[in-house]
Short mmCIF file of C-alpha atoms in Angstrom, two decimals:
data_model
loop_
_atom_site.label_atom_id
_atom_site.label_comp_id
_atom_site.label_asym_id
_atom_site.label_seq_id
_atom_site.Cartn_x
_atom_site.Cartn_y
_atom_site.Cartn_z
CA UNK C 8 117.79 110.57 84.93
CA UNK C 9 114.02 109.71 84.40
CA UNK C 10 111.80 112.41 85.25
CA UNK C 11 109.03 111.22 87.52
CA UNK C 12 106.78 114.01 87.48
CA UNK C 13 103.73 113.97 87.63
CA UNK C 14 100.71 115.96 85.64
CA UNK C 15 97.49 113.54 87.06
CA UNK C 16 94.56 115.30 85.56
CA UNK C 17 96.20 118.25 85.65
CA UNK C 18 97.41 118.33 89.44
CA UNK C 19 100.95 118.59 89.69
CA UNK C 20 103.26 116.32 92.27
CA UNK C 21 107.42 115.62 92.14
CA UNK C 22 106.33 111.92 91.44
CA UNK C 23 103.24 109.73 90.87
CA UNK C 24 103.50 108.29 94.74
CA UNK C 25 100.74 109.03 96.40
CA UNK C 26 99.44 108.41 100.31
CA UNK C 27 95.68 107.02 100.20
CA UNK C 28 92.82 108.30 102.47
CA UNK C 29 93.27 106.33 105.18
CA UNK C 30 95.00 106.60 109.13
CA UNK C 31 98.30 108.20 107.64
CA UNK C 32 96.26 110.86 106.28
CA UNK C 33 94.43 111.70 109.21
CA UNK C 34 96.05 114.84 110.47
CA UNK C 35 98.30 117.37 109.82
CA UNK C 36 101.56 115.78 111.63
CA UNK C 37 101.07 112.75 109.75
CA UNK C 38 101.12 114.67 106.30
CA UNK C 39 103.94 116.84 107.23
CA UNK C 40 106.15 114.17 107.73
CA UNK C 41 104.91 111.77 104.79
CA UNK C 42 105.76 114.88 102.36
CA UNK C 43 109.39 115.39 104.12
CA UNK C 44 109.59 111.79 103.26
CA UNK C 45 109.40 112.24 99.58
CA UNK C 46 105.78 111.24 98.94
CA UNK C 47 104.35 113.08 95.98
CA UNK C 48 100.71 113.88 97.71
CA UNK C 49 98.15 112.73 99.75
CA UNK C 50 94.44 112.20 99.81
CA UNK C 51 93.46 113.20 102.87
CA UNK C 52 91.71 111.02 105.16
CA UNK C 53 87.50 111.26 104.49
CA UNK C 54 86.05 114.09 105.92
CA UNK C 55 82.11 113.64 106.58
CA UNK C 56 79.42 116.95 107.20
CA UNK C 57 79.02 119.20 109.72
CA UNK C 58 76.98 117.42 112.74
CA UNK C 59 77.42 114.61 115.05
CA UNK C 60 80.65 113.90 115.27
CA UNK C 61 81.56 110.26 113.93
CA UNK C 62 82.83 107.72 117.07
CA UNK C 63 85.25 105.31 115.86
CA UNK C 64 85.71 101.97 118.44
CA UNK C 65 87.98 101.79 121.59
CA UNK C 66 89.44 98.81 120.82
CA UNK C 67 91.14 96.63 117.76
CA UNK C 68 90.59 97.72 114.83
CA UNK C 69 92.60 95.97 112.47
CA UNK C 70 92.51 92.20 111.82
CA UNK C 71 95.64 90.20 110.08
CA UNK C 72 96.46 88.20 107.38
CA UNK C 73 100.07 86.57 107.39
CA UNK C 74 102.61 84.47 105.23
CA UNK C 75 104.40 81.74 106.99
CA UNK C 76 107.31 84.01 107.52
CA UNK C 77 104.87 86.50 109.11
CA UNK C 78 105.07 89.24 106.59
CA UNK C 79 101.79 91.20 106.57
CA UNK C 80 99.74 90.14 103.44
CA UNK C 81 96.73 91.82 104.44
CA UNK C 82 94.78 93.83 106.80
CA UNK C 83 91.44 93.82 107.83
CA UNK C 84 90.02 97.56 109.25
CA UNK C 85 87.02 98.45 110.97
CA UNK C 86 87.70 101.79 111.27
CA UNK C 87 85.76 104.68 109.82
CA UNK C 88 85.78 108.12 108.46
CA UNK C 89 87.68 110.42 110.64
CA UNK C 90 86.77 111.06 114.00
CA UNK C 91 88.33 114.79 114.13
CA UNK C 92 86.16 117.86 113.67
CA UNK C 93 85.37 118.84 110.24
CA UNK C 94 86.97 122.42 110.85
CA UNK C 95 89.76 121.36 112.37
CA UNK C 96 90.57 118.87 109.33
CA UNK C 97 90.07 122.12 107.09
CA UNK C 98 92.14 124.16 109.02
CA UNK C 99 95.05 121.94 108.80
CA UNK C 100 94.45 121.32 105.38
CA UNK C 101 95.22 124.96 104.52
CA UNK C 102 98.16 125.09 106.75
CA UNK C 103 99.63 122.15 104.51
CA UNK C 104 98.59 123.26 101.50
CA UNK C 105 99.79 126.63 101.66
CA UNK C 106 103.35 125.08 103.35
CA UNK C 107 103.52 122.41 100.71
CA UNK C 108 102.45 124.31 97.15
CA UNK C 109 104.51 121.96 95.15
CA UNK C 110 102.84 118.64 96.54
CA UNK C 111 99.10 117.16 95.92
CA UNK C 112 96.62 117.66 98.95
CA UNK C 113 93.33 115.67 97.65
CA UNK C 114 90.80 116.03 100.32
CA UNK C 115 88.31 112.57 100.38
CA UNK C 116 84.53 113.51 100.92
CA UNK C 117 81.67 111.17 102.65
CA UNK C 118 78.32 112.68 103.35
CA UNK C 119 74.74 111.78 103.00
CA UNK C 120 73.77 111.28 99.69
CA UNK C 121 71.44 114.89 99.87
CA UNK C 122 72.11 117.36 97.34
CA UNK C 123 72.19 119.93 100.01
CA UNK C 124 74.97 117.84 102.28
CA UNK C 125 77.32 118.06 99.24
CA UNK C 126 76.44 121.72 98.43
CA UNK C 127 77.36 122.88 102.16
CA UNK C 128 80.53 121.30 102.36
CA UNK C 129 82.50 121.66 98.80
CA UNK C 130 82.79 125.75 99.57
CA UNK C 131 85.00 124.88 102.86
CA UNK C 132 86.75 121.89 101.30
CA UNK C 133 88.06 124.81 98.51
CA UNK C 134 88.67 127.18 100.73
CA UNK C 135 91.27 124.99 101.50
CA UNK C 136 93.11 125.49 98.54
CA UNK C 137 93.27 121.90 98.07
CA UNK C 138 93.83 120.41 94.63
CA UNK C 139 91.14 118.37 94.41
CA UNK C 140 88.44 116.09 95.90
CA UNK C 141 87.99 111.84 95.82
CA UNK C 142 84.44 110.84 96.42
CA UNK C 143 84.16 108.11 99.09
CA UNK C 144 81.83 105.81 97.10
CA UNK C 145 83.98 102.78 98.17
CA UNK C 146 84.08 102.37 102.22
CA UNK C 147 82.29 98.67 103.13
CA UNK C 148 81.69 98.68 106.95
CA UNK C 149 80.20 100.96 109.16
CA UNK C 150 79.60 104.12 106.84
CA UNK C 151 77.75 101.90 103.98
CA UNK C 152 75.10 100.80 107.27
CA UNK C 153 74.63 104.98 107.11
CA UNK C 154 73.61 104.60 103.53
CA UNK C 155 76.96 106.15 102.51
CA UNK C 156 80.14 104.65 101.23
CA UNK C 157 80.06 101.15 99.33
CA UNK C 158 76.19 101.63 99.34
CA UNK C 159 76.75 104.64 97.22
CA UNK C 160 79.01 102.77 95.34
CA UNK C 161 77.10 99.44 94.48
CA UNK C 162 74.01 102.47 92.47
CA UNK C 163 75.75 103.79 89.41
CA UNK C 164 72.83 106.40 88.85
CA UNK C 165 73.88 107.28 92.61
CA UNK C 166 77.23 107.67 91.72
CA UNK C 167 76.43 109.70 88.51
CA UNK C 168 73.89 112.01 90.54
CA UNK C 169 76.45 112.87 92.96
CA UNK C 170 79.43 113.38 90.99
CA UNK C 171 77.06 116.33 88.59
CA UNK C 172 76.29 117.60 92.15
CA UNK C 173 80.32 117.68 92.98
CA UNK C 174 81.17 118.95 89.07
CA UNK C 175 78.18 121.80 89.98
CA UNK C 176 79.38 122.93 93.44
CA UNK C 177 83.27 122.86 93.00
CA UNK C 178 85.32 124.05 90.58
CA UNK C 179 88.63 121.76 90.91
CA UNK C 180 88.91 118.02 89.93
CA UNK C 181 86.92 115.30 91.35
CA UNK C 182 88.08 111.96 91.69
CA UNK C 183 85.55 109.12 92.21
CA UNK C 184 86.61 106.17 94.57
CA UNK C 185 85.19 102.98 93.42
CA UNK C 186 84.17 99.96 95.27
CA UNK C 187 85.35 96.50 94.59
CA UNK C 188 82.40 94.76 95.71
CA UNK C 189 80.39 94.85 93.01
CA UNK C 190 80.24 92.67 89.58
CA UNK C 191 81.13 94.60 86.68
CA UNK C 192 83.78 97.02 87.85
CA UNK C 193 83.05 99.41 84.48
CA UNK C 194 79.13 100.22 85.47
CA UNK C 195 80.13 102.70 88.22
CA UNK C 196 83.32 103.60 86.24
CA UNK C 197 81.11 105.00 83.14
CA UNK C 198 78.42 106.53 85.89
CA UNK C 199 81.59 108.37 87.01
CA UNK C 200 82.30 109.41 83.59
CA UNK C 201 78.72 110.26 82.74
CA UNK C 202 78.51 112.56 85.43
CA UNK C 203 81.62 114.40 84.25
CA UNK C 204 84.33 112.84 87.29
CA UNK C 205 87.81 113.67 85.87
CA UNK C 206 89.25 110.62 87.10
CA UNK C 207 88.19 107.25 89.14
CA UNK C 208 90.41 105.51 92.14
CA UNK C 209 90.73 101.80 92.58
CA UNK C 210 90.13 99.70 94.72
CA UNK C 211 88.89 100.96 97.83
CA UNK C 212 88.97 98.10 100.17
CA UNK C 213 87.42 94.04 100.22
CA UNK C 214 84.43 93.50 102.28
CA UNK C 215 86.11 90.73 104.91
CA UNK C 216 86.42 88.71 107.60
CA UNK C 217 89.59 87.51 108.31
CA UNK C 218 89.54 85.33 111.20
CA UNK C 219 87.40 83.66 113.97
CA UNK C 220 88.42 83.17 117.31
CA UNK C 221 88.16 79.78 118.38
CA UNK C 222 88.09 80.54 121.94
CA UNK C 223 85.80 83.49 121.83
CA UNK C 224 84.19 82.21 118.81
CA UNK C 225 84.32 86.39 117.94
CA UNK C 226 85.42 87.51 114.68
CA UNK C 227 88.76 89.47 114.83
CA UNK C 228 89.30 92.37 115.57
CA UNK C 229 87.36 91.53 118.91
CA UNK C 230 85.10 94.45 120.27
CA UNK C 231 84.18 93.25 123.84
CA UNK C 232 83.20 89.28 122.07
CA UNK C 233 82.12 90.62 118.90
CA UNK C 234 83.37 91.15 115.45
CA UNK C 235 81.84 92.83 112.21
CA UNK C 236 82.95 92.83 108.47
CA UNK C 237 85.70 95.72 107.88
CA UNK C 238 87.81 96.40 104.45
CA UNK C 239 90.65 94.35 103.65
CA UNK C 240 93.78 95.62 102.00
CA UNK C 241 97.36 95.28 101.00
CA UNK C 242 99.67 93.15 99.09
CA UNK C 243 96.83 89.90 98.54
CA UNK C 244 93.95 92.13 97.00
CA UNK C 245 96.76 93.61 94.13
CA UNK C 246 95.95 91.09 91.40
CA UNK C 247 92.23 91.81 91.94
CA UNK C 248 92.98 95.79 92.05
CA UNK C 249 95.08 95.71 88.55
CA UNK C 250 92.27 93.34 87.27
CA UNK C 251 89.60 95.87 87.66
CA UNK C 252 91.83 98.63 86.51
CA UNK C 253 92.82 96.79 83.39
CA UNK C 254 88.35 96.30 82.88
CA UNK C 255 88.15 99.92 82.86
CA UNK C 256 91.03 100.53 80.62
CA UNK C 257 89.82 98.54 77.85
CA UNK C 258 85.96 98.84 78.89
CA UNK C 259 84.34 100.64 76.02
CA UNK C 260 82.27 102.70 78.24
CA UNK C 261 85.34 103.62 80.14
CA UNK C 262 88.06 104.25 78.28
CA UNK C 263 90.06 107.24 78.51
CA UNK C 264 88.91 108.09 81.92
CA UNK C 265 92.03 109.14 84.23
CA UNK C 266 92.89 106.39 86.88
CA UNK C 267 94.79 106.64 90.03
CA UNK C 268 95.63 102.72 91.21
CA UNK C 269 95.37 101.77 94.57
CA UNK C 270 95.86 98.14 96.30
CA UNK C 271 97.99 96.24 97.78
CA UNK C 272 100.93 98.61 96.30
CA UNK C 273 104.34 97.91 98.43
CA UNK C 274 107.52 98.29 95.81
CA UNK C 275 108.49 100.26 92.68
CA UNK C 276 107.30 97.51 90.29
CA UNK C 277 103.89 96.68 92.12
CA UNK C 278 103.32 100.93 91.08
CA UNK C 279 104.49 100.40 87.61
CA UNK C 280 102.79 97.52 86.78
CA UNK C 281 99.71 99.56 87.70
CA UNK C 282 100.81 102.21 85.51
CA UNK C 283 101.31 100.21 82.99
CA UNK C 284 97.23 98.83 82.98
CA UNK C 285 96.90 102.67 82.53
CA UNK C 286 96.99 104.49 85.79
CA UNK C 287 98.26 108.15 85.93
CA UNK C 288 99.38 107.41 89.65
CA UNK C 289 99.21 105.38 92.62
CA UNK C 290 97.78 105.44 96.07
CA UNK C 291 99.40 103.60 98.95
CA UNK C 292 98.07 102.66 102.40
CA UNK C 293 99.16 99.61 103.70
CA UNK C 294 103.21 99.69 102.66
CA UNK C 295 103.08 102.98 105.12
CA UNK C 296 101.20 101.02 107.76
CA UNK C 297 103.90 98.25 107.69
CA UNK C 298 106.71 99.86 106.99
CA UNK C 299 106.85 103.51 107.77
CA UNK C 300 106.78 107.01 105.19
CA UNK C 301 110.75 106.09 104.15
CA UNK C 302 109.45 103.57 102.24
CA UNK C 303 108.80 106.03 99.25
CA UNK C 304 112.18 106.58 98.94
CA UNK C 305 113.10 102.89 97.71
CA UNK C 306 109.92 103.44 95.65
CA UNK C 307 111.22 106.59 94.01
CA UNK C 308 114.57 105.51 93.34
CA UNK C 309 113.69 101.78 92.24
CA UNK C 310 111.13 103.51 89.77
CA UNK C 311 113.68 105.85 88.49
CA UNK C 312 116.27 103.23 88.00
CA UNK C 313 113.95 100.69 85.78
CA UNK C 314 113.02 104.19 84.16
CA UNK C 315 116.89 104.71 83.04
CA UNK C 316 117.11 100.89 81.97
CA UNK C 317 114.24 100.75 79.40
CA UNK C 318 114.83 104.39 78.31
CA UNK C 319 111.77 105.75 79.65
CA UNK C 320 112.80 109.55 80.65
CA UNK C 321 108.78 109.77 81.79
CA UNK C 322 105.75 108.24 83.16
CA UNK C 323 103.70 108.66 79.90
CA UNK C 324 106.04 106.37 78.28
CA UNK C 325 104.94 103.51 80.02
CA UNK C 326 101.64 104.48 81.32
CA UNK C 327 98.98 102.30 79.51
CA UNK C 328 101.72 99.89 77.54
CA UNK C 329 100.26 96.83 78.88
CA UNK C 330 96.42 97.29 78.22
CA UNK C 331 96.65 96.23 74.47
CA UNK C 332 98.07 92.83 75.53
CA UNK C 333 94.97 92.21 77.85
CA UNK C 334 92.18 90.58 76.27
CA UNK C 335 89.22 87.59 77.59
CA UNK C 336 90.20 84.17 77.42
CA UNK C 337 88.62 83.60 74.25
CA UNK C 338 90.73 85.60 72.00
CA UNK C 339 94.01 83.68 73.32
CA UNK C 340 96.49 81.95 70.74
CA UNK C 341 95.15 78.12 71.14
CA UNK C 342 98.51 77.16 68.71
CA UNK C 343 100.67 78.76 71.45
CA UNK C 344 103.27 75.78 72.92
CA UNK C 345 105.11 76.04 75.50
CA UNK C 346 107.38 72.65 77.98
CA UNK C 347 108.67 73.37 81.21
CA UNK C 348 112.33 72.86 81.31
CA UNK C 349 114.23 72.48 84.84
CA UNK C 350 117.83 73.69 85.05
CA UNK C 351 119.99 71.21 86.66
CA UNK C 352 122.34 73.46 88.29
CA UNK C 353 120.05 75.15 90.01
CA UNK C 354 117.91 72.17 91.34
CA UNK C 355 118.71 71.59 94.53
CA UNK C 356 116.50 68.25 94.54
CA UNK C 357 113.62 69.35 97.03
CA UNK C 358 111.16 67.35 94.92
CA UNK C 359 108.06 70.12 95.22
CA UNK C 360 107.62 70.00 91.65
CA UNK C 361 107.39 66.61 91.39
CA UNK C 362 105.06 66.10 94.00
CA UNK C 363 102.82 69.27 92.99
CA UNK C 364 102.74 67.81 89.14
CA UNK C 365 102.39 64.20 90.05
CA UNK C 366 99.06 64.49 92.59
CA UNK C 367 97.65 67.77 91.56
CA UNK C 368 98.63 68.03 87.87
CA UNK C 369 99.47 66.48 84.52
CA UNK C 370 102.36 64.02 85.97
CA UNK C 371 104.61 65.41 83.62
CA UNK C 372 107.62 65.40 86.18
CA UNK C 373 109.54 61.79 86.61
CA UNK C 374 111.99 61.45 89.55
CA UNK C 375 114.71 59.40 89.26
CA UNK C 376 116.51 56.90 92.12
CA UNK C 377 118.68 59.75 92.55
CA UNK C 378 116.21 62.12 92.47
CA UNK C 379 116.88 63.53 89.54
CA UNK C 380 114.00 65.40 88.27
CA UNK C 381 113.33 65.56 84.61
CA UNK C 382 110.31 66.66 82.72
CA UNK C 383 108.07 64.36 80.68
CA UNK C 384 107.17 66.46 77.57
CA UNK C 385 104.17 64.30 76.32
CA UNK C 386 102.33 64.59 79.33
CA UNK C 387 103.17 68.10 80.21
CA UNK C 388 100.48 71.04 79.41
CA UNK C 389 102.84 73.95 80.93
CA UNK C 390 100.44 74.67 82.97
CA UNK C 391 103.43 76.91 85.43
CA UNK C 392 102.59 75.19 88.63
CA UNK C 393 106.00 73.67 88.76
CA UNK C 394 107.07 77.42 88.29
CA UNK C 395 105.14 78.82 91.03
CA UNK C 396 105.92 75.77 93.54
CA UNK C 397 109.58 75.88 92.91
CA UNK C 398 111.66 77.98 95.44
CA UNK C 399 114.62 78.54 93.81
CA UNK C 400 114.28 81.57 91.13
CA UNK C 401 114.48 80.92 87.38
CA UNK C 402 115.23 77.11 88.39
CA UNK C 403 112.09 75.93 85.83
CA UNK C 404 111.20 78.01 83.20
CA UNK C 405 108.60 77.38 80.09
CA UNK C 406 110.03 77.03 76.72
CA UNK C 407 107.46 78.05 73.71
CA UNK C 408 107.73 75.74 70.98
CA UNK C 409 106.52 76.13 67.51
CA UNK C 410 103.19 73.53 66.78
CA UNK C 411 104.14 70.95 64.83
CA UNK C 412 108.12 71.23 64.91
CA UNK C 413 109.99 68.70 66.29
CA UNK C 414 111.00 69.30 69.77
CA UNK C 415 114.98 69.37 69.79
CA UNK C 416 115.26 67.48 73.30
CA UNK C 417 113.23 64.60 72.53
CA UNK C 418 113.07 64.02 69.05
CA UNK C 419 109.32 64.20 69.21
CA UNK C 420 106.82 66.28 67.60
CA UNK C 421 105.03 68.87 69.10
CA UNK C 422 101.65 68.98 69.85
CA UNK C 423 99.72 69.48 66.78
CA UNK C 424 97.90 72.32 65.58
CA UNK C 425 94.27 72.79 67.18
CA UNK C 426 93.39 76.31 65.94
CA UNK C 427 90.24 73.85 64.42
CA UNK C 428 87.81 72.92 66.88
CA UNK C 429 86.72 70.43 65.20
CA UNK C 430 90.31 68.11 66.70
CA UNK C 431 90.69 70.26 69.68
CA UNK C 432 90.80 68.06 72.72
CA UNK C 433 88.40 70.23 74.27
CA UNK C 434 85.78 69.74 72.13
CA UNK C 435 84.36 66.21 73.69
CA UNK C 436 82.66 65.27 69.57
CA UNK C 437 86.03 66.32 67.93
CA UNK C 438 88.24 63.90 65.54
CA UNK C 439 91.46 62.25 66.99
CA UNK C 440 94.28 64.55 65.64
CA UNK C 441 97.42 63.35 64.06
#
């Protein structure tokens, strides 16, 4: 059996599954039972300073995003920091900590950007016994108006400043939660490194808006007729999430820095893709939200099982594999061919490829009287929309040819080698190829 523990930046937990800062972490209940569920640790939800307590809304506070069969692709939240007393967080804290020694308690931390704010709360937070800390640098609505959060976030030398103050002040690890919105994801990655963070989290959630009433003409979620910009999460904002991990993988400025992956994280191979752009573990949110705590345990088992079937008896087999094989568009293999070929027992004749192809496309799909659909290989580019539109699995596939060769089905030859630029058909002054 694969082993799935995990050793992130030296904090131990029975497996890399981890619950984000967010509502499931919020109290002490919640944690309890997410741990007798299997998860491997939690970060719990952001605690803010001593003072005036925070005062979330009375009302909505999460917006939707659906597919047509109404599963949950996203969710919009304008909810902040916790609402609960600082010492009562920290009391519980301990309570878990010392009740669940084997597990990962990461406490999240939002306070004014003040040296002394930072110093006055890290002694509690480690009193705790808590394993670590993540640095709310990341949160987009409500906080970031305080001059905390995302506006932290968006100021590497901020983020640098405060993470030395963190690395003075407390003696355990310190994770840095990044913001999304921002342009280069790797300039507040390396201030995080600069300033000595042992690892970064990503992605703390998209600034959003995710609908409009038409009636109300309010934003949703409605506060008595008015809306406001929250954080937007779950499975839609994953490609984005493992795009900015994969940056800071490969960034120079970046590389080797720890990374725990959050976004949009719902099965087994969502979390093991992420590993495999080089995170040490994963965070999860909205899966929980949707679907209950259990849903760790078809996590677990579904990452152990793919474990067994490539031979992978741990984590740091895996972890990183993919970030060699990312690179920028530029460095791609221009002689690579590949045709889309359509399986005839599996077509069950709905036309979508055809019709995708033939208006939006390269018309590289004919249909026949009997609609038959067969592909055109002189006019096709594989550019994979007929993959993506097709709803019956494996159905189309692309077939990588060699440059040149002559193409088996048709007789024809290939498309000829444009490794020169000088006959590419992208170049509009090049030669006509033979």
């Amino acid at each position: 059996m694969a082993d799935l523990t995990s050793n992130f930046i030296g904090i131990k937990s029975p497996n890399p599954f981890w619950l984000a800062s967010a509502p499931p972490t919020d109290k002490e209940y919640n944690v309890r039972r997410a741990f007798e569920a299997g998860w491997g640790g939690v970060v719990w939800k952001t605690l803010g300073s001593e003072g005036p307590p925070v005062v979330n809304v009375n009302g909505p506070r999460y917006g939707a995003i659906y597919g047509a069969d109404r599963r949950l692709l996203g969710l919009n939240n304008i909810e902040l920091i916790t609402d609960r007393d600082l010492f009562t967080n920290l009391e519980e804290i301990k309570r878990v900590k010392a009740d669940y020694p084997d597990r990962a308690v990461i406490v999240s931390i939002m306070v004014p950007c003040e040296e002394a704010a930072w110093k006055a709360i890290l002694p509690l937070v480690e009193d705790t016994g808590a394993d670590g800390i993540e640095l709310n640098f990341g949160c987009p609505h409500g906080m970031s108006e305080r001059g905390m959060g995302a506006a932290v976030g968006q100021v590497p030398e901020y983020i640098e400043m405060v993470t030395r103050w963190c690395k003075q002040y407390y003696s355990k690890p310190v994770i840095v939660k990044l913001t999304p919105n921002i342009t280069d994801i790797t300039k507040p990655a390396a201030a995080a490194k600069r300033g000595g963070a042992d690892a970064v989290s990503l992605i703390n959630t998209i600034n959003s808006i995710t609908s409009v009433n038409l009636d109300s003409m309010s934003p949703e979620p409605s506060i008595d007729g008015r809306g406001s910009h929250g954080g937007y999460c779950g499975p839609a904002v994953k490609p984005i999430a493992m795009s900015m991990v994969s940056e800071i993988s490969r960034g120079d400025d970046t590389c080797g820095i720890a990374i725990s992956g959050i976004g949009g994280i719902t099965t087994w191979r969502d979390a093991a893709e992420f590993m495999t752009l080089g995170c040490g573990n994963v965070q999860v949110c909205t899966a929980a939200m949707t679907y209950g705590f259990k849903i760790v345990q078809e996590m677990i088992s579904g990452l152990s099982e793919w474990m067994d079937s490539k031979g992978h008896t741990s984590i740091d087999d895996f972890c990183g594999a993919a970030v060699p094989n990312v690179t920028d568009w530029n460095q791609l293999n221009l002689n690579y061919i590949a045709k889309a070929k359509i399986d005839q027992d599996l077509c069950i004749s709905c036309g979508r490829c055809f019709a995708a192809c033939e208006d939006t496309s390269h018309q590289a799909i004919a249909m026949s009287e009997d609609r038959t659909f067969t592909v055109i290989d002189e006019e096709c580019v594989a550019c994979n929309l007929c993959v993506n539109v097709c709803p019956v699995e494996a159905c189309i596939t692309m077939e990588a040819m060699t440059p040149g060769a002559t193409d088996p089905r048709t007789g024809k030859v290939v498309q000829p080698d444009y490794a020169n630029w000088t006959t590419h058909p992208n170049n509009p002054g090049a030669t006509a190829a033979e």
